[in-house]
Short mmCIF file of C-alpha atoms and ligand atoms in Angstrom, two decimals:
data_model
loop_
_atom_site.label_atom_id
_atom_site.label_comp_id
_atom_site.label_asym_id
_atom_site.label_seq_id
_atom_site.Cartn_x
_atom_site.Cartn_y
_atom_site.Cartn_z
CA MET A 1 99.38 -42.78 -164.20
CA SER A 2 95.40 -42.31 -163.43
CA GLY A 3 92.83 -42.70 -166.16
CA ALA A 4 92.13 -39.49 -168.01
CA LYS A 5 89.84 -37.10 -166.44
CA ASN A 6 88.90 -35.50 -169.55
CA SER A 7 87.97 -38.89 -171.01
CA ALA A 8 86.21 -39.96 -167.95
CA LEU A 9 83.97 -37.11 -168.00
CA PRO A 10 82.36 -37.64 -171.43
CA ALA A 11 82.24 -41.51 -170.89
CA LEU A 12 80.39 -40.95 -167.56
CA ALA A 13 77.62 -38.51 -169.77
CA ALA A 14 77.78 -41.37 -172.07
CA CYS A 15 76.22 -43.86 -169.82
CA LEU A 16 72.86 -41.59 -169.99
CA LEU A 17 72.49 -42.79 -173.41
CA THR A 18 71.39 -46.24 -172.30
CA SER A 19 68.96 -47.77 -170.01
CA GLU A 20 71.41 -50.54 -169.29
CA PRO A 21 74.39 -50.53 -166.93
CA VAL A 22 77.67 -49.63 -168.07
CA THR A 23 80.92 -50.31 -166.29
CA LEU A 24 84.00 -47.87 -166.45
CA ARG A 25 87.22 -48.83 -165.12
CA ARG A 26 90.29 -46.42 -164.63
CA ILE A 27 87.91 -43.58 -163.54
CA PRO A 28 90.33 -41.19 -161.44
CA PRO A 29 88.83 -40.46 -158.22
CA VAL A 30 89.23 -36.57 -158.52
CA ARG A 31 86.84 -33.95 -157.58
CA ASP A 32 85.41 -33.11 -161.00
CA ILE A 33 84.40 -36.85 -161.48
CA ALA A 34 82.67 -36.52 -158.29
CA THR A 35 80.86 -33.77 -159.56
CA MET A 36 79.74 -35.59 -162.69
CA GLN A 37 78.82 -38.56 -160.72
CA LYS A 38 76.49 -36.37 -158.56
CA LEU A 39 75.11 -34.90 -161.81
CA LEU A 40 74.17 -38.38 -163.13
CA GLY A 41 72.42 -39.04 -159.67
CA HIS A 42 70.46 -35.99 -160.03
CA THR A 43 69.20 -37.01 -163.43
CA GLY A 44 68.04 -40.46 -162.03
CA ALA A 45 70.78 -42.77 -162.73
CA LYS A 46 72.31 -45.15 -160.17
CA VAL A 47 75.90 -44.70 -159.89
CA ALA A 48 77.82 -47.24 -157.82
CA VAL A 49 81.32 -46.42 -157.23
CA ALA A 50 83.73 -49.47 -156.13
CA ASP A 51 87.36 -49.57 -155.81
CA ASP A 52 88.41 -50.25 -159.37
CA TYR A 53 85.12 -49.48 -161.42
CA VAL A 54 82.44 -47.06 -161.53
CA GLN A 55 78.77 -48.63 -162.83
CA VAL A 56 76.16 -46.28 -164.12
CA GLU A 57 72.77 -47.52 -164.75
CA ALA A 58 70.34 -44.91 -166.23
CA ALA A 59 67.38 -47.22 -166.56
CA LYS A 60 65.11 -44.18 -166.29
CA LEU A 61 66.01 -40.38 -166.53
CA LYS A 62 63.51 -38.73 -163.91
CA ARG A 63 65.04 -35.02 -164.26
CA PRO A 64 66.89 -34.61 -167.41
CA GLU A 65 68.65 -31.51 -166.15
CA ALA A 66 71.90 -30.15 -164.89
CA PRO A 67 71.26 -27.81 -162.10
CA TYR A 68 73.46 -24.46 -161.51
CA ASP A 69 74.85 -25.72 -158.44
CA LEU A 70 76.77 -28.40 -160.10
CA VAL A 71 77.33 -26.64 -163.52
CA LYS A 72 78.97 -23.64 -161.66
CA THR A 73 81.57 -25.94 -160.08
CA MET A 74 82.25 -27.66 -163.25
CA ARG A 75 81.72 -26.43 -166.69
CA ALA A 76 82.17 -29.84 -168.51
CA SER A 77 78.59 -30.55 -166.87
CA SER A 78 77.60 -29.37 -170.25
CA LEU A 79 78.35 -32.84 -171.64
CA VAL A 80 75.13 -34.18 -170.30
CA LEU A 81 73.08 -31.78 -172.74
CA GLY A 82 73.73 -34.11 -175.90
CA PRO A 83 73.01 -37.48 -174.10
CA LEU A 84 70.01 -36.05 -172.55
CA VAL A 85 68.23 -34.79 -175.52
CA ALA A 86 69.23 -37.73 -177.56
CA ARG A 87 67.80 -40.14 -175.01
CA SER A 88 64.77 -38.24 -173.40
CA GLY A 89 63.86 -35.68 -175.85
CA ARG A 90 64.60 -32.65 -173.74
CA ALA A 91 67.55 -31.44 -171.59
CA ARG A 92 67.61 -28.37 -169.14
CA VAL A 93 71.14 -27.55 -168.41
CA SER A 94 72.35 -24.34 -166.46
CA LEU A 95 74.48 -22.08 -168.49
CA PRO A 96 78.11 -22.22 -167.23
CA GLY A 97 79.28 -18.68 -165.73
CA GLY A 98 82.61 -17.14 -166.16
CA CYS A 99 85.76 -19.13 -165.71
CA ALA A 100 89.50 -18.23 -164.53
CA ILE A 101 90.98 -19.13 -167.74
CA GLY A 102 88.57 -17.55 -170.26
CA ALA A 103 84.91 -17.00 -171.27
CA ARG A 104 84.14 -20.64 -172.33
CA PRO A 105 80.93 -20.37 -173.98
CA ILE A 106 78.94 -23.37 -175.14
CA ASN A 107 77.44 -21.80 -178.43
CA LEU A 108 79.18 -24.44 -180.48
CA HIS A 109 77.43 -27.14 -178.75
CA LEU A 110 74.29 -25.52 -179.19
CA ALA A 111 74.59 -24.98 -182.79
CA GLY A 112 75.58 -28.59 -183.31
CA LEU A 113 72.34 -29.71 -181.57
CA GLU A 114 70.18 -27.40 -183.22
CA ARG A 115 71.83 -28.63 -186.52
CA LEU A 116 70.43 -32.32 -185.46
CA GLY A 117 66.95 -30.83 -185.04
CA ALA A 118 66.92 -29.84 -181.35
CA GLU A 119 64.86 -26.78 -180.58
CA VAL A 120 67.03 -24.69 -178.14
CA ARG A 121 66.36 -21.51 -176.14
CA GLN A 122 67.78 -19.81 -173.30
CA GLU A 123 65.72 -18.92 -169.99
CA HIS A 124 66.58 -18.00 -166.66
CA GLY A 125 70.18 -18.84 -167.00
CA TYR A 126 69.36 -22.21 -168.38
CA ILE A 127 69.40 -23.67 -171.63
CA GLU A 128 66.32 -25.83 -172.51
CA ALA A 129 66.69 -28.15 -175.48
CA ASP A 130 63.80 -30.07 -176.93
CA ALA A 131 63.49 -32.82 -179.74
CA PRO A 132 60.03 -34.30 -178.84
CA ASN A 133 60.36 -36.64 -182.12
CA GLY A 134 63.93 -37.29 -181.69
CA LEU A 135 67.00 -35.99 -183.30
CA GLN A 136 67.76 -36.22 -186.99
CA GLY A 137 71.27 -36.81 -188.35
CA ALA A 138 72.88 -33.81 -190.52
CA PRO A 139 76.24 -32.65 -191.72
CA PHE A 140 77.72 -30.20 -189.19
CA THR A 141 80.82 -28.11 -189.36
CA PHE A 142 82.36 -26.67 -186.19
CA ASP A 143 83.20 -22.82 -186.58
CA ARG A 144 86.05 -23.47 -184.24
CA ILE A 145 87.33 -26.73 -182.78
CA SER A 146 85.76 -27.48 -179.40
CA VAL A 147 86.77 -30.92 -177.45
CA THR A 148 83.60 -31.18 -175.31
CA GLY A 149 81.61 -29.64 -178.14
CA THR A 150 82.72 -32.67 -180.52
CA GLU A 151 81.87 -34.93 -177.53
CA ASP A 152 78.44 -33.29 -176.76
CA VAL A 153 77.42 -33.39 -180.50
CA LEU A 154 78.77 -37.07 -181.13
CA MET A 155 76.79 -38.21 -178.17
CA ALA A 156 73.73 -36.74 -179.76
CA ALA A 157 74.32 -37.94 -183.10
CA VAL A 158 74.64 -41.63 -182.01
CA LEU A 159 70.64 -41.87 -181.49
CA ALA A 160 69.72 -39.49 -184.18
CA ARG A 161 68.07 -40.96 -187.27
CA GLY A 162 70.42 -41.22 -190.32
CA GLU A 163 73.73 -39.88 -190.67
CA THR A 164 75.51 -37.29 -189.13
CA ILE A 165 78.94 -36.08 -190.32
CA ILE A 166 80.74 -33.87 -188.06
CA ASN A 167 83.45 -31.66 -189.73
CA ASN A 168 86.35 -29.80 -188.11
CA ALA A 169 85.91 -32.12 -185.11
CA ALA A 170 88.45 -32.06 -182.09
CA ARG A 171 91.23 -34.90 -182.67
CA GLU A 172 91.91 -35.27 -179.07
CA PRO A 173 92.68 -38.86 -177.89
CA GLU A 174 89.70 -38.20 -175.46
CA VAL A 175 87.37 -37.90 -178.47
CA ALA A 176 88.59 -41.06 -179.75
CA ASP A 177 88.27 -42.66 -176.52
CA LEU A 178 84.70 -41.46 -176.08
CA ALA A 179 83.85 -43.23 -179.56
CA ALA A 180 85.44 -46.29 -178.74
CA LEU A 181 83.07 -46.53 -175.68
CA LEU A 182 80.10 -45.46 -177.71
CA ILE A 183 80.81 -48.20 -180.52
CA LYS A 184 81.20 -50.92 -177.78
CA MET A 185 77.51 -49.64 -176.58
CA GLY A 186 76.31 -50.46 -180.16
CA ALA A 187 76.83 -47.00 -182.06
CA ALA A 188 78.13 -46.72 -185.53
CA ILE A 189 80.94 -44.40 -185.68
CA GLU A 190 83.97 -43.83 -188.18
CA GLY A 191 86.80 -41.40 -187.95
CA ALA A 192 86.89 -40.32 -184.35
CA GLY A 193 90.27 -38.89 -183.62
CA THR A 194 90.34 -37.42 -187.19
CA SER A 195 88.74 -34.07 -187.96
CA THR A 196 85.78 -35.83 -189.86
CA ILE A 197 83.63 -38.18 -187.74
CA ARG A 198 80.74 -40.04 -189.55
CA VAL A 199 77.99 -41.39 -187.41
CA GLN A 200 75.12 -43.65 -188.48
CA GLY A 201 72.38 -43.22 -185.85
CA VAL A 202 70.87 -46.31 -184.15
CA GLU A 203 67.81 -46.72 -182.43
CA LYS A 204 69.14 -47.92 -178.96
CA LEU A 205 72.52 -48.45 -177.33
CA HIS A 206 73.25 -51.19 -174.67
CA GLY A 207 75.41 -51.80 -171.61
CA THR A 208 79.15 -52.52 -171.86
CA GLU A 209 82.57 -52.14 -170.19
CA HIS A 210 85.25 -49.84 -171.02
CA SER A 211 88.65 -48.93 -169.43
CA ILE A 212 89.50 -45.35 -169.72
CA ILE A 213 92.94 -44.22 -171.41
CA PRO A 214 95.76 -42.97 -169.34
CA ASP A 215 95.62 -39.08 -168.44
CA ARG A 216 98.30 -37.64 -170.86
CA ILE A 217 98.25 -34.33 -168.76
CA GLU A 218 99.03 -36.10 -165.70
CA ALA A 219 101.71 -37.82 -167.44
CA GLY A 220 102.94 -34.44 -169.17
CA THR A 221 103.14 -32.77 -165.79
CA PHE A 222 105.35 -35.78 -164.36
CA LEU A 223 107.54 -35.47 -167.54
CA VAL A 224 108.01 -31.64 -166.79
CA ALA A 225 108.51 -32.50 -163.15
CA GLY A 226 111.39 -34.83 -164.38
CA ALA A 227 112.89 -32.24 -166.28
CA ILE A 228 112.52 -29.24 -163.74
CA THR A 229 114.44 -31.07 -160.97
CA ARG A 230 117.01 -32.31 -163.37
CA GLY A 231 115.97 -35.62 -162.65
CA ASP A 232 115.80 -39.18 -163.89
CA LEU A 233 112.13 -40.35 -163.91
CA VAL A 234 110.16 -43.06 -165.28
CA ILE A 235 106.28 -42.57 -165.94
CA GLN A 236 104.58 -45.66 -166.02
CA ASN A 237 101.13 -46.40 -167.61
CA CYS A 238 101.07 -43.61 -170.11
CA MET A 239 100.73 -43.35 -173.85
CA PRO A 240 103.68 -41.94 -175.24
CA ASP A 241 102.03 -41.42 -178.59
CA HIS A 242 99.38 -38.93 -176.85
CA LEU A 243 102.35 -36.81 -175.68
CA ARG A 244 104.47 -36.34 -178.99
CA ALA A 245 104.18 -32.29 -179.07
CA LEU A 246 105.33 -31.97 -175.40
CA ILE A 247 108.23 -34.62 -175.82
CA GLU A 248 109.49 -32.90 -179.06
CA LYS A 249 109.63 -29.53 -176.82
CA LEU A 250 111.35 -31.13 -173.98
CA THR A 251 113.89 -32.86 -176.52
CA GLN A 252 114.69 -29.45 -178.07
CA ALA A 253 115.01 -28.07 -174.51
CA GLY A 254 117.58 -30.61 -173.96
CA ALA A 255 115.98 -33.52 -172.17
CA ARG A 256 116.57 -37.17 -173.03
CA ILE A 257 113.42 -38.99 -173.27
CA THR A 258 113.06 -42.68 -174.07
CA ALA A 259 110.31 -45.21 -174.06
CA PRO A 260 111.54 -48.38 -171.99
CA SER A 261 108.25 -50.03 -172.78
CA PRO A 262 105.33 -49.23 -175.09
CA ASP A 263 103.34 -47.65 -172.10
CA SER A 264 106.01 -45.97 -170.33
CA LEU A 265 108.46 -43.02 -170.74
CA ARG A 266 111.97 -42.17 -169.15
CA ILE A 267 113.13 -38.63 -169.14
CA ARG A 268 116.59 -37.57 -167.95
CA ALA A 269 117.53 -33.86 -167.80
CA LYS A 270 120.63 -31.73 -166.94
CA LYS A 271 121.25 -28.35 -168.49
CA LEU A 272 117.98 -27.04 -170.19
CA LYS A 273 117.72 -24.21 -173.02
CA SER A 274 114.72 -22.11 -173.67
CA VAL A 275 112.44 -23.16 -176.68
CA ASP A 276 109.20 -21.44 -177.77
CA VAL A 277 105.85 -23.15 -177.71
CA LYS A 278 102.43 -22.14 -178.91
CA THR A 279 99.38 -23.85 -177.75
CA GLU A 280 97.20 -25.52 -180.42
CA GLU A 281 94.31 -28.22 -180.58
CA HIS A 282 95.75 -31.76 -180.61
CA PRO A 283 98.22 -33.30 -182.12
CA GLY A 284 99.44 -29.63 -181.21
CA PHE A 285 101.05 -28.54 -177.92
CA ALA A 286 98.22 -28.85 -175.27
CA THR A 287 96.80 -25.73 -173.67
CA ASP A 288 96.58 -28.05 -170.52
CA LEU A 289 100.21 -28.23 -170.49
CA GLN A 290 101.14 -24.66 -170.97
CA ALA A 291 101.48 -23.46 -167.37
CA GLN A 292 103.55 -26.32 -166.42
CA PHE A 293 105.91 -25.73 -169.31
CA MET A 294 106.21 -21.91 -168.29
CA ALA A 295 107.50 -23.19 -164.84
CA LEU A 296 110.19 -25.05 -166.57
CA MET A 297 111.13 -22.46 -169.13
CA THR A 298 112.09 -20.29 -165.89
CA GLN A 299 114.70 -23.01 -165.47
CA ALA A 300 116.02 -23.05 -169.03
CA GLU A 301 118.80 -20.75 -170.49
CA GLY A 302 117.58 -17.94 -172.93
CA ILE A 303 114.23 -16.64 -173.81
CA SER A 304 111.31 -18.47 -174.52
CA LEU A 305 108.01 -17.20 -176.10
CA ILE A 306 105.00 -18.87 -175.02
CA THR A 307 101.87 -18.42 -177.02
CA GLU A 308 98.33 -19.51 -175.64
CA THR A 309 95.83 -19.52 -178.62
CA ILE A 310 93.12 -21.49 -177.00
CA PHE A 311 91.97 -19.81 -174.17
CA GLU A 312 92.35 -15.81 -173.75
CA ASN A 313 93.14 -15.69 -170.25
CA ARG A 314 95.17 -18.66 -169.42
CA PHE A 315 98.54 -16.71 -167.75
CA MET A 316 97.22 -16.47 -164.06
CA HIS A 317 100.21 -18.71 -163.09
CA ALA A 318 102.64 -16.24 -164.41
CA LEU A 319 102.06 -13.65 -161.92
CA GLU A 320 102.64 -16.25 -158.94
CA LEU A 321 105.56 -17.53 -160.76
CA ALA A 322 106.95 -14.06 -160.82
CA ARG A 323 106.43 -13.95 -157.16
CA MET A 324 108.82 -16.88 -156.83
CA GLY A 325 111.55 -15.07 -158.80
CA ALA A 326 110.60 -15.72 -162.36
CA ASN A 327 111.23 -13.38 -164.98
CA ILE A 328 108.20 -13.38 -167.18
CA ARG A 329 106.52 -10.44 -169.17
CA LEU A 330 103.06 -10.82 -170.69
CA ASP A 331 101.86 -9.27 -173.80
CA GLY A 332 98.41 -10.32 -174.41
CA ARG A 333 98.17 -13.91 -175.59
CA GLN A 334 102.03 -14.29 -175.23
CA ALA A 335 104.27 -14.62 -172.33
CA ILE A 336 108.10 -14.11 -172.58
CA VAL A 337 110.00 -15.92 -170.01
CA ALA A 338 113.59 -14.93 -169.39
CA GLY A 339 115.85 -17.81 -167.89
CA VAL A 340 117.51 -19.15 -165.88
CA THR A 341 116.20 -17.45 -162.90
CA PRO A 342 116.67 -18.99 -159.45
CA LEU A 343 113.13 -19.51 -158.08
CA SER A 344 112.69 -18.92 -154.31
CA GLY A 345 109.75 -20.71 -152.22
CA ALA A 346 107.21 -18.49 -151.53
CA GLN A 347 103.38 -18.32 -150.49
CA VAL A 348 101.38 -18.37 -153.92
CA ILE A 349 97.81 -18.78 -154.72
CA ALA A 350 96.48 -21.40 -157.33
CA SER A 351 93.95 -19.87 -159.70
CA ASP A 352 92.98 -23.09 -161.78
CA LEU A 353 93.92 -26.51 -162.10
CA ARG A 354 96.96 -26.62 -164.46
CA ALA A 355 98.17 -23.38 -162.81
CA SER A 356 98.38 -25.02 -159.70
CA ALA A 357 100.23 -28.06 -161.09
CA SER A 358 102.59 -25.23 -162.43
CA LEU A 359 103.12 -23.85 -159.03
CA VAL A 360 103.81 -27.30 -157.56
CA LEU A 361 106.56 -27.82 -160.32
CA ALA A 362 107.98 -24.28 -159.47
CA GLY A 363 107.92 -25.41 -155.77
CA LEU A 364 110.06 -28.55 -156.60
CA ALA A 365 112.80 -26.29 -158.26
CA ALA A 366 112.71 -23.41 -155.81
CA SER A 367 114.88 -23.07 -152.82
CA GLY A 368 113.39 -23.19 -149.34
CA GLU A 369 109.63 -23.79 -149.01
CA THR A 370 106.73 -22.92 -151.23
CA VAL A 371 103.02 -23.13 -149.76
CA ILE A 372 100.44 -23.23 -152.37
CA ASP A 373 97.04 -21.79 -151.30
CA ARG A 374 93.64 -22.91 -152.81
CA VAL A 375 95.09 -26.28 -153.57
CA TYR A 376 91.55 -27.67 -154.03
CA HIS A 377 91.97 -26.66 -157.78
CA ILE A 378 94.58 -29.26 -157.94
CA ASP A 379 92.16 -32.02 -156.52
CA ARG A 380 89.76 -31.14 -159.38
CA GLY A 381 92.16 -33.31 -161.87
CA TYR A 382 94.98 -34.83 -160.47
CA GLU A 383 94.73 -37.93 -158.38
CA LYS A 384 97.25 -37.86 -155.16
CA ILE A 385 99.46 -35.55 -156.82
CA GLU A 386 101.55 -35.27 -153.69
CA ALA A 387 101.68 -38.92 -152.94
CA LYS A 388 103.07 -39.65 -156.34
CA LEU A 389 105.49 -36.76 -156.18
CA LYS A 390 106.60 -38.04 -152.69
CA GLY A 391 107.16 -41.43 -154.15
CA VAL A 392 109.79 -40.06 -156.48
CA GLY A 393 111.63 -38.10 -153.94
CA ALA A 394 109.98 -34.77 -153.69
CA ARG A 395 109.19 -33.00 -150.17
CA ILE A 396 105.66 -32.26 -150.30
CA ARG A 397 102.95 -32.55 -148.03
CA ARG A 398 99.20 -31.35 -147.78
CA VAL A 399 98.88 -29.00 -145.22
CA LYS A 400 94.83 -29.07 -144.95
N1 EPU B 501 84.69 -22.42 -177.50
C1 EPU B 501 83.67 -21.41 -177.96
N2 EPU B 501 82.36 -21.91 -177.89
C2 EPU B 501 82.05 -23.17 -177.58
C3 EPU B 501 83.02 -24.01 -177.09
C4 EPU B 501 84.26 -23.63 -177.08
O1 EPU B 501 83.73 -20.31 -178.44
O2 EPU B 501 80.74 -23.63 -177.67
C5 EPU B 501 85.81 -21.75 -177.39
C6 EPU B 501 86.47 -21.79 -176.09
O3 EPU B 501 86.11 -20.66 -175.25
C7 EPU B 501 87.69 -21.94 -176.07
C8 EPU B 501 88.08 -22.85 -177.30
O4 EPU B 501 86.79 -22.86 -177.83
O5 EPU B 501 88.49 -20.57 -176.32
C9 EPU B 501 88.42 -24.32 -177.26
O6 EPU B 501 87.66 -24.59 -175.97
P1 EPU B 501 87.03 -26.37 -176.04
O7 EPU B 501 85.69 -26.31 -176.11
O8 EPU B 501 87.95 -27.20 -176.71
O9 EPU B 501 87.19 -26.51 -174.49
P2 EPU B 501 86.53 -27.55 -173.68
O10 EPU B 501 86.03 -28.46 -174.46
O11 EPU B 501 85.71 -26.69 -172.61
C10 EPU B 501 88.33 -29.16 -173.09
C11 EPU B 501 89.14 -29.62 -171.65
C12 EPU B 501 89.99 -28.50 -171.16
C13 EPU B 501 91.09 -28.16 -172.25
C14 EPU B 501 90.24 -27.86 -173.41
C15 EPU B 501 91.12 -27.59 -174.52
C16 EPU B 501 87.42 -31.30 -170.93
C17 EPU B 501 86.66 -31.52 -169.84
N3 EPU B 501 88.04 -30.19 -170.83
O12 EPU B 501 87.69 -27.95 -172.60
O13 EPU B 501 90.41 -29.20 -169.89
O14 EPU B 501 91.66 -27.15 -171.50
O15 EPU B 501 89.25 -28.84 -174.05
O16 EPU B 501 91.86 -28.63 -174.83
O17 EPU B 501 87.97 -31.98 -171.81
C18 EPU B 501 91.50 -28.82 -167.82
O18 EPU B 501 91.58 -30.22 -167.95
O19 EPU B 501 92.27 -28.35 -167.23
C19 EPU B 501 90.83 -28.36 -168.88
C20 EPU B 501 90.44 -26.98 -168.71
#
């Protein structure tokens, strides 16, 4: 598996916190990463991309800003807000617009930065944050759990004076990975990966080297690929511990999953039965695997109730799956999937990253040919998915 996109994005943003070079390994060469690298370049950081590492040197920040052009293509651009204010005392970051999966505001990021003493205003579609005398550590409680919000505030807190306690923090492995990097850079952080993170601010951070964790969503997508094709698939270079909720659901659905080594998983599946899933913050069932699991449930016997609690509009794939023959009824935040329905290949449109993955999975199980349009969505977050699937026997190719 590749390095985790959602860990690599904050790791790259964290490089803005020091003037010294930071070397990151296992940065996946996917579209969102290229966007983040462009964004770092825009601020004045030097970004060198080699085969097996990316090195960022933010000696001077000429422009502590994230322009609309970059933010509109990737919402995670708001991850530079915290590091920029912390390092240069000001930041100007375009507000992200709407998004295919929900509103996705950044009010929680802003509330956290304000709590650390930044003055935040909104003007002409941009957020301007100022802290001319530096940030001041403080206790802060997230009203709602936010992954990049936690990361943003954490990155700001490491250079703030005194202690910051982040309550109701996201517990995603990507938050813990970011903290691991920051600690190597000289930050004092405790509790990352739990819901309370304590940070003692330091004056300066320094350069270091870090390897990004494997992508649990990519690994999860391949587990579902193994199940939906009734295959026998070994997924290497993954962290089984990060996939517990999915493994439990796949097992309940009838798949057999074993761990041949500490960093691999093997899935074997024959007949599948329906199970209900409800997306939750980590360690619950990941919203980023909901679309893929829905494709799988079309091939399971019985009725599956899929509840999306994280994003309000993340069922666009359901309509496309229905065009392939799936029996799915949507009711607000719930999808009712009745299986088994034979899927038949069709021309479908990808609406977002994980939705495109679910269409690829459905295509693997469908009779005949499936053509997926707007496949650039998949390139935002999956490295060479077609080559990896082809390597295990799928008949898939990129048309354009
Ligand atoms: N929210 C707010 N205000 C905020 C921030 C979030 O209301 O200031 C709401 C969101 O609208 C959403 C919920 O809180 O309803 C949770 O959003 P969160 O902030 O946790 O999402 P995110 O940090 O923007 C990250 C991932 C997403 C993943 C979500 C949930 C990155 C770069 N992105 O987004 O990944 O779905 O957490 O786990 O880490 C993907 O990779 O396909 C993807 C969308």
